[in-house]
């Protein structure tokens, strides 16, 4: 008990009821004063504030929880819309690829037709020349 600080020794003696240098009256006075201070602190200062704080915190927590649920629903709606948009984009991309393939095929056919027309025109010119030569001869 000698290594325990003096302050703690006094309160230990108050709690155990031992008397040492101080009278019983001083111990009881100190004990009841400490008890009274504890009651004043806890019930008049700490407790009402904690009740108010807990009510305030509960209402804030409820509001925050409602906001989280609302934002969660909005996020789910946005994700659903995003999936719909991505599906539409995939469909448009597929149609665009098909259209590009058709344009490519049509372009090749057009090139082939141009080539054939050019070939026909050159043959026609040769035939016209031959026919003109035959007329003059």
PDB file of C-alpha atoms in Angstrom:
ATOM      1  CA  UNK A   1       0.000   0.000   0.000  1.00  0.00           C
ATOM      2  CA  UNK A   2       3.040   2.266   0.367  1.00  0.00           C
ATOM      3  CA  UNK A   3       3.655   2.422  -3.407  1.00  0.00           C
ATOM      4  CA  UNK A   4       0.062   3.602  -4.070  1.00  0.00           C
ATOM      5  CA  UNK A   5      -0.181   7.414  -4.378  1.00  0.00           C
ATOM      6  CA  UNK A   6      -1.563   9.315  -1.366  1.00  0.00           C
ATOM      7  CA  UNK A   7      -4.686  10.461  -3.199  1.00  0.00           C
ATOM      8  CA  UNK A   8      -5.682   6.860  -3.965  1.00  0.00           C
ATOM      9  CA  UNK A   9      -4.872   5.768  -0.404  1.00  0.00           C
ATOM     10  CA  UNK A  10      -7.285   8.344   0.982  1.00  0.00           C
ATOM     11  CA  UNK A  11     -10.148   7.208  -1.241  1.00  0.00           C
ATOM     12  CA  UNK A  12      -9.339   3.547  -0.543  1.00  0.00           C
ATOM     13  CA  UNK A  13      -9.556   4.283   3.164  1.00  0.00           C
ATOM     14  CA  UNK A  14     -12.815   6.160   2.625  1.00  0.00           C
ATOM     15  CA  UNK A  15     -14.294   3.215   0.769  1.00  0.00           C
ATOM     16  CA  UNK A  16     -13.071   0.603   3.264  1.00  0.00           C
ATOM     17  CA  UNK A  17     -13.956   2.699   6.293  1.00  0.00           C
ATOM     18  CA  UNK A  18     -10.462   2.643   7.833  1.00  0.00           C
ATOM     19  CA  UNK A  19      -9.368   5.649   9.848  1.00  0.00           C
ATOM     20  CA  UNK A  20      -5.925   7.126   9.428  1.00  0.00           C
ATOM     21  CA  UNK A  21      -4.985  10.669  10.505  1.00  0.00           C
ATOM     22  CA  UNK A  22      -8.364  11.997   9.372  1.00  0.00           C
ATOM     23  CA  UNK A  23     -11.471  11.850  11.463  1.00  0.00           C
ATOM     24  CA  UNK A  24     -14.522   9.813  10.556  1.00  0.00           C
ATOM     25  CA  UNK A  25     -16.367  13.034   9.934  1.00  0.00           C
ATOM     26  CA  UNK A  26     -13.803  14.141   7.315  1.00  0.00           C
ATOM     27  CA  UNK A  27     -13.980  10.771   5.533  1.00  0.00           C
ATOM     28  CA  UNK A  28     -17.770  10.809   5.431  1.00  0.00           C
ATOM     29  CA  UNK A  29     -17.778  14.437   4.304  1.00  0.00           C
ATOM     30  CA  UNK A  30     -15.288  13.710   1.520  1.00  0.00           C
ATOM     31  CA  UNK A  31     -17.220  10.583   0.485  1.00  0.00           C
ATOM     32  CA  UNK A  32     -20.580  12.331   0.344  1.00  0.00           C
ATOM     33  CA  UNK A  33     -19.062  15.362  -1.359  1.00  0.00           C
ATOM     34  CA  UNK A  34     -17.542  13.139  -4.045  1.00  0.00           C
ATOM     35  CA  UNK A  35     -20.857  11.304  -4.400  1.00  0.00           C
ATOM     36  CA  UNK A  36     -22.725  14.595  -4.653  1.00  0.00           C
ATOM     37  CA  UNK A  37     -20.309  15.948  -7.262  1.00  0.00           C
ATOM     38  CA  UNK A  38     -20.652  12.725  -9.220  1.00  0.00           C
ATOM     39  CA  UNK A  39     -24.436  12.974  -9.152  1.00  0.00           C
ATOM     40  CA  UNK A  40     -24.382  16.627 -10.160  1.00  0.00           C
ATOM     41  CA  UNK A  41     -21.974  15.968 -13.001  1.00  0.00           C
ATOM     42  CA  UNK A  42     -23.615  12.828 -14.297  1.00  0.00           C
ATOM     43  CA  UNK A  43     -27.304  13.664 -13.993  1.00  0.00           C
ATOM     44  CA  UNK A  44     -27.401  17.406 -14.575  1.00  0.00           C
ATOM     45  CA  UNK A  45     -24.599  17.879 -17.075  1.00  0.00           C
ATOM     46  CA  UNK A  46     -23.797  14.618 -18.836  1.00  0.00           C
ATOM     47  CA  UNK A  47     -27.055  12.669 -18.859  1.00  0.00           C
ATOM     48  CA  UNK A  48     -29.466  15.264 -20.328  1.00  0.00           C
ATOM     49  CA  UNK A  49     -26.940  16.216 -22.981  1.00  0.00           C
ATOM     50  CA  UNK A  50     -26.348  12.607 -23.889  1.00  0.00           C
ATOM     51  CA  UNK A  51     -30.089  12.005 -24.153  1.00  0.00           C
ATOM     52  CA  UNK A  52     -30.458  15.076 -26.330  1.00  0.00           C
ATOM     53  CA  UNK A  53     -27.404  14.076 -28.321  1.00  0.00           C
ATOM     54  CA  UNK A  54     -28.615  10.526 -28.739  1.00  0.00           C
ATOM     55  CA  UNK A  55     -32.055  11.748 -29.871  1.00  0.00           C
ATOM     56  CA  UNK A  56     -30.364  14.187 -32.217  1.00  0.00           C
ATOM     57  CA  UNK A  57     -27.957  11.502 -33.407  1.00  0.00           C
ATOM     58  CA  UNK A  58     -30.828   9.053 -33.917  1.00  0.00           C
ATOM     59  CA  UNK A  59     -32.775  11.571 -35.989  1.00  0.00           C
ATOM     60  CA  UNK A  60     -29.637  12.442 -37.973  1.00  0.00           C
ATOM     61  CA  UNK A  61     -28.835   8.762 -38.402  1.00  0.00           C
ATOM     62  CA  UNK A  62     -32.393   8.131 -39.621  1.00  0.00           C
ATOM     63  CA  UNK A  63     -32.133  11.002 -42.087  1.00  0.00           C
ATOM     64  CA  UNK A  64     -28.745   9.802 -43.292  1.00  0.00           C
ATOM     65  CA  UNK A  65     -30.072   6.243 -43.625  1.00  0.00           C
ATOM     66  CA  UNK A  66     -33.052   7.505 -45.644  1.00  0.00           C
ATOM     67  CA  UNK A  67     -30.717   9.530 -47.856  1.00  0.00           C
ATOM     68  CA  UNK A  68     -28.510   6.472 -48.355  1.00  0.00           C
ATOM     69  CA  UNK A  69     -31.552   4.384 -49.340  1.00  0.00           C
ATOM     70  CA  UNK A  70     -32.726   7.113 -51.707  1.00  0.00           C
ATOM     71  CA  UNK A  71     -29.282   7.421 -53.302  1.00  0.00           C
ATOM     72  CA  UNK A  72     -29.055   3.633 -53.501  1.00  0.00           C
ATOM     73  CA  UNK A  73     -32.360   3.481 -55.395  1.00  0.00           C
ATOM     74  CA  UNK A  74     -31.188   6.280 -57.690  1.00  0.00           C
ATOM     75  CA  UNK A  75     -27.928   4.416 -58.297  1.00  0.00           C
ATOM     76  CA  UNK A  76     -29.796   1.203 -59.132  1.00  0.00           C
ATOM     77  CA  UNK A  77     -32.016   3.157 -61.544  1.00  0.00           C
ATOM     78  CA  UNK A  78     -28.948   4.739 -63.144  1.00  0.00           C
ATOM     79  CA  UNK A  79     -27.298   1.307 -63.485  1.00  0.00           C
ATOM     80  CA  UNK A  80     -30.472  -0.081 -65.063  1.00  0.00           C
ATOM     81  CA  UNK A  81     -30.585   2.855 -67.486  1.00  0.00           C
ATOM     82  CA  UNK A  82     -26.900   2.362 -68.214  1.00  0.00           C
ATOM     83  CA  UNK A  83     -27.495  -1.288 -69.116  1.00  0.00           C
ATOM     84  CA  UNK A  84     -30.382  -0.300 -71.376  1.00  0.00           C
ATOM     85  CA  UNK A  85     -28.257   2.336 -73.091  1.00  0.00           C
ATOM     86  CA  UNK A  86     -25.368  -0.114 -73.515  1.00  0.00           C
ATOM     87  CA  UNK A  87     -27.736  -2.672 -75.039  1.00  0.00           C
ATOM     88  CA  UNK A  88     -29.060  -0.026 -77.432  1.00  0.00           C
ATOM     89  CA  UNK A  89     -25.507   0.985 -78.326  1.00  0.00           C
ATOM     90  CA  UNK A  90     -24.605  -2.651 -79.001  1.00  0.00           C
ATOM     91  CA  UNK A  91     -27.644  -2.977 -81.239  1.00  0.00           C
ATOM     92  CA  UNK A  92     -26.761   0.238 -83.090  1.00  0.00           C
ATOM     93  CA  UNK A  93     -23.154  -0.899 -83.453  1.00  0.00           C
ATOM     94  CA  UNK A  94     -24.310  -4.235 -84.880  1.00  0.00           C
ATOM     95  CA  UNK A  95     -26.606  -2.465 -87.365  1.00  0.00           C
ATOM     96  CA  UNK A  96     -23.812  -0.064 -88.273  1.00  0.00           C
ATOM     97  CA  UNK A  97     -21.436  -2.966 -88.929  1.00  0.00           C
ATOM     98  CA  UNK A  98     -24.038  -4.652 -91.130  1.00  0.00           C
ATOM     99  CA  UNK A  99     -24.614  -1.393 -92.992  1.00  0.00           C
ATOM    100  CA  UNK A 100     -20.873  -0.917 -93.462  1.00  0.00           C
ATOM    101  CA  UNK A 101     -20.585  -4.437 -94.840  1.00  0.00           C
ATOM    102  CA  UNK A 102     -23.439  -3.752 -97.275  1.00  0.00           C
ATOM    103  CA  UNK A 103     -21.843  -0.474 -98.330  1.00  0.00           C
ATOM    104  CA  UNK A 104     -18.542  -2.254 -98.844  1.00  0.00           C
ATOM    105  CA  UNK A 105     -20.213  -4.914-100.993  1.00  0.00           C
ATOM    106  CA  UNK A 106     -22.104  -2.289-102.957  1.00  0.00           C
ATOM    107  CA  UNK A 107     -18.899  -0.333-103.444  1.00  0.00           C
ATOM    108  CA  UNK A 108     -17.173  -3.432-104.860  1.00  0.00           C
ATOM    109  CA  UNK A 109     -20.112  -4.075-107.149  1.00  0.00           C
ATOM    110  CA  UNK A 110     -20.032  -0.483-108.262  1.00  0.00           C
ATOM    111  CA  UNK A 111     -16.317  -0.735-108.974  1.00  0.00           C
ATOM    112  CA  UNK A 112     -16.951  -3.928-110.937  1.00  0.00           C
ATOM    113  CA  UNK A 113     -19.742  -2.256-112.887  1.00  0.00           C
ATOM    114  CA  UNK A 114     -17.543   0.768-113.597  1.00  0.00           C
ATOM    115  CA  UNK A 115     -14.840  -1.534-114.811  1.00  0.00           C
ATOM    116  CA  UNK A 116     -17.316  -3.390-116.994  1.00  0.00           C
ATOM    117  CA  UNK A 117     -18.705  -0.155-118.377  1.00  0.00           C
ATOM    118  CA  UNK A 118     -15.215   1.079-119.167  1.00  0.00           C
ATOM    119  CA  UNK A 119     -14.437  -2.205-120.848  1.00  0.00           C
ATOM    120  CA  UNK A 120     -17.649  -2.049-122.858  1.00  0.00           C
ATOM    121  CA  UNK A 121     -16.960   1.547-123.858  1.00  0.00           C
ATOM    122  CA  UNK A 122     -13.448   0.694-125.014  1.00  0.00           C
ATOM    123  CA  UNK A 123     -14.792  -2.243-127.039  1.00  0.00           C
ATOM    124  CA  UNK A 124     -17.477  -0.023-128.458  1.00  0.00           C
ATOM    125  CA  UNK A 125     -14.870   2.504-129.540  1.00  0.00           C
ATOM    126  CA  UNK A 126     -12.776  -0.204-131.154  1.00  0.00           C
ATOM    127  CA  UNK A 127     -15.812  -1.536-132.930  1.00  0.00           C
ATOM    128  CA  UNK A 128     -16.759   1.938-134.074  1.00  0.00           C
ATOM    129  CA  UNK A 129     -13.267   2.454-135.446  1.00  0.00           C
ATOM    130  CA  UNK A 130     -13.359  -0.840-137.248  1.00  0.00           C
ATOM    131  CA  UNK A 131     -16.770  -0.083-138.658  1.00  0.00           C
ATOM    132  CA  UNK A 132     -15.589   3.348-139.760  1.00  0.00           C
ATOM    133  CA  UNK A 133     -12.580   1.787-141.455  1.00  0.00           C
ATOM    134  CA  UNK A 134     -14.790  -0.715-143.155  1.00  0.00           C
ATOM    135  CA  UNK A 135     -17.042   2.019-144.471  1.00  0.00           C
ATOM    136  CA  UNK A 136     -14.155   3.852-146.017  1.00  0.00           C
ATOM    137  CA  UNK A 137     -12.600   0.781-147.504  1.00  0.00           C
TER     138      UNK A 137
END
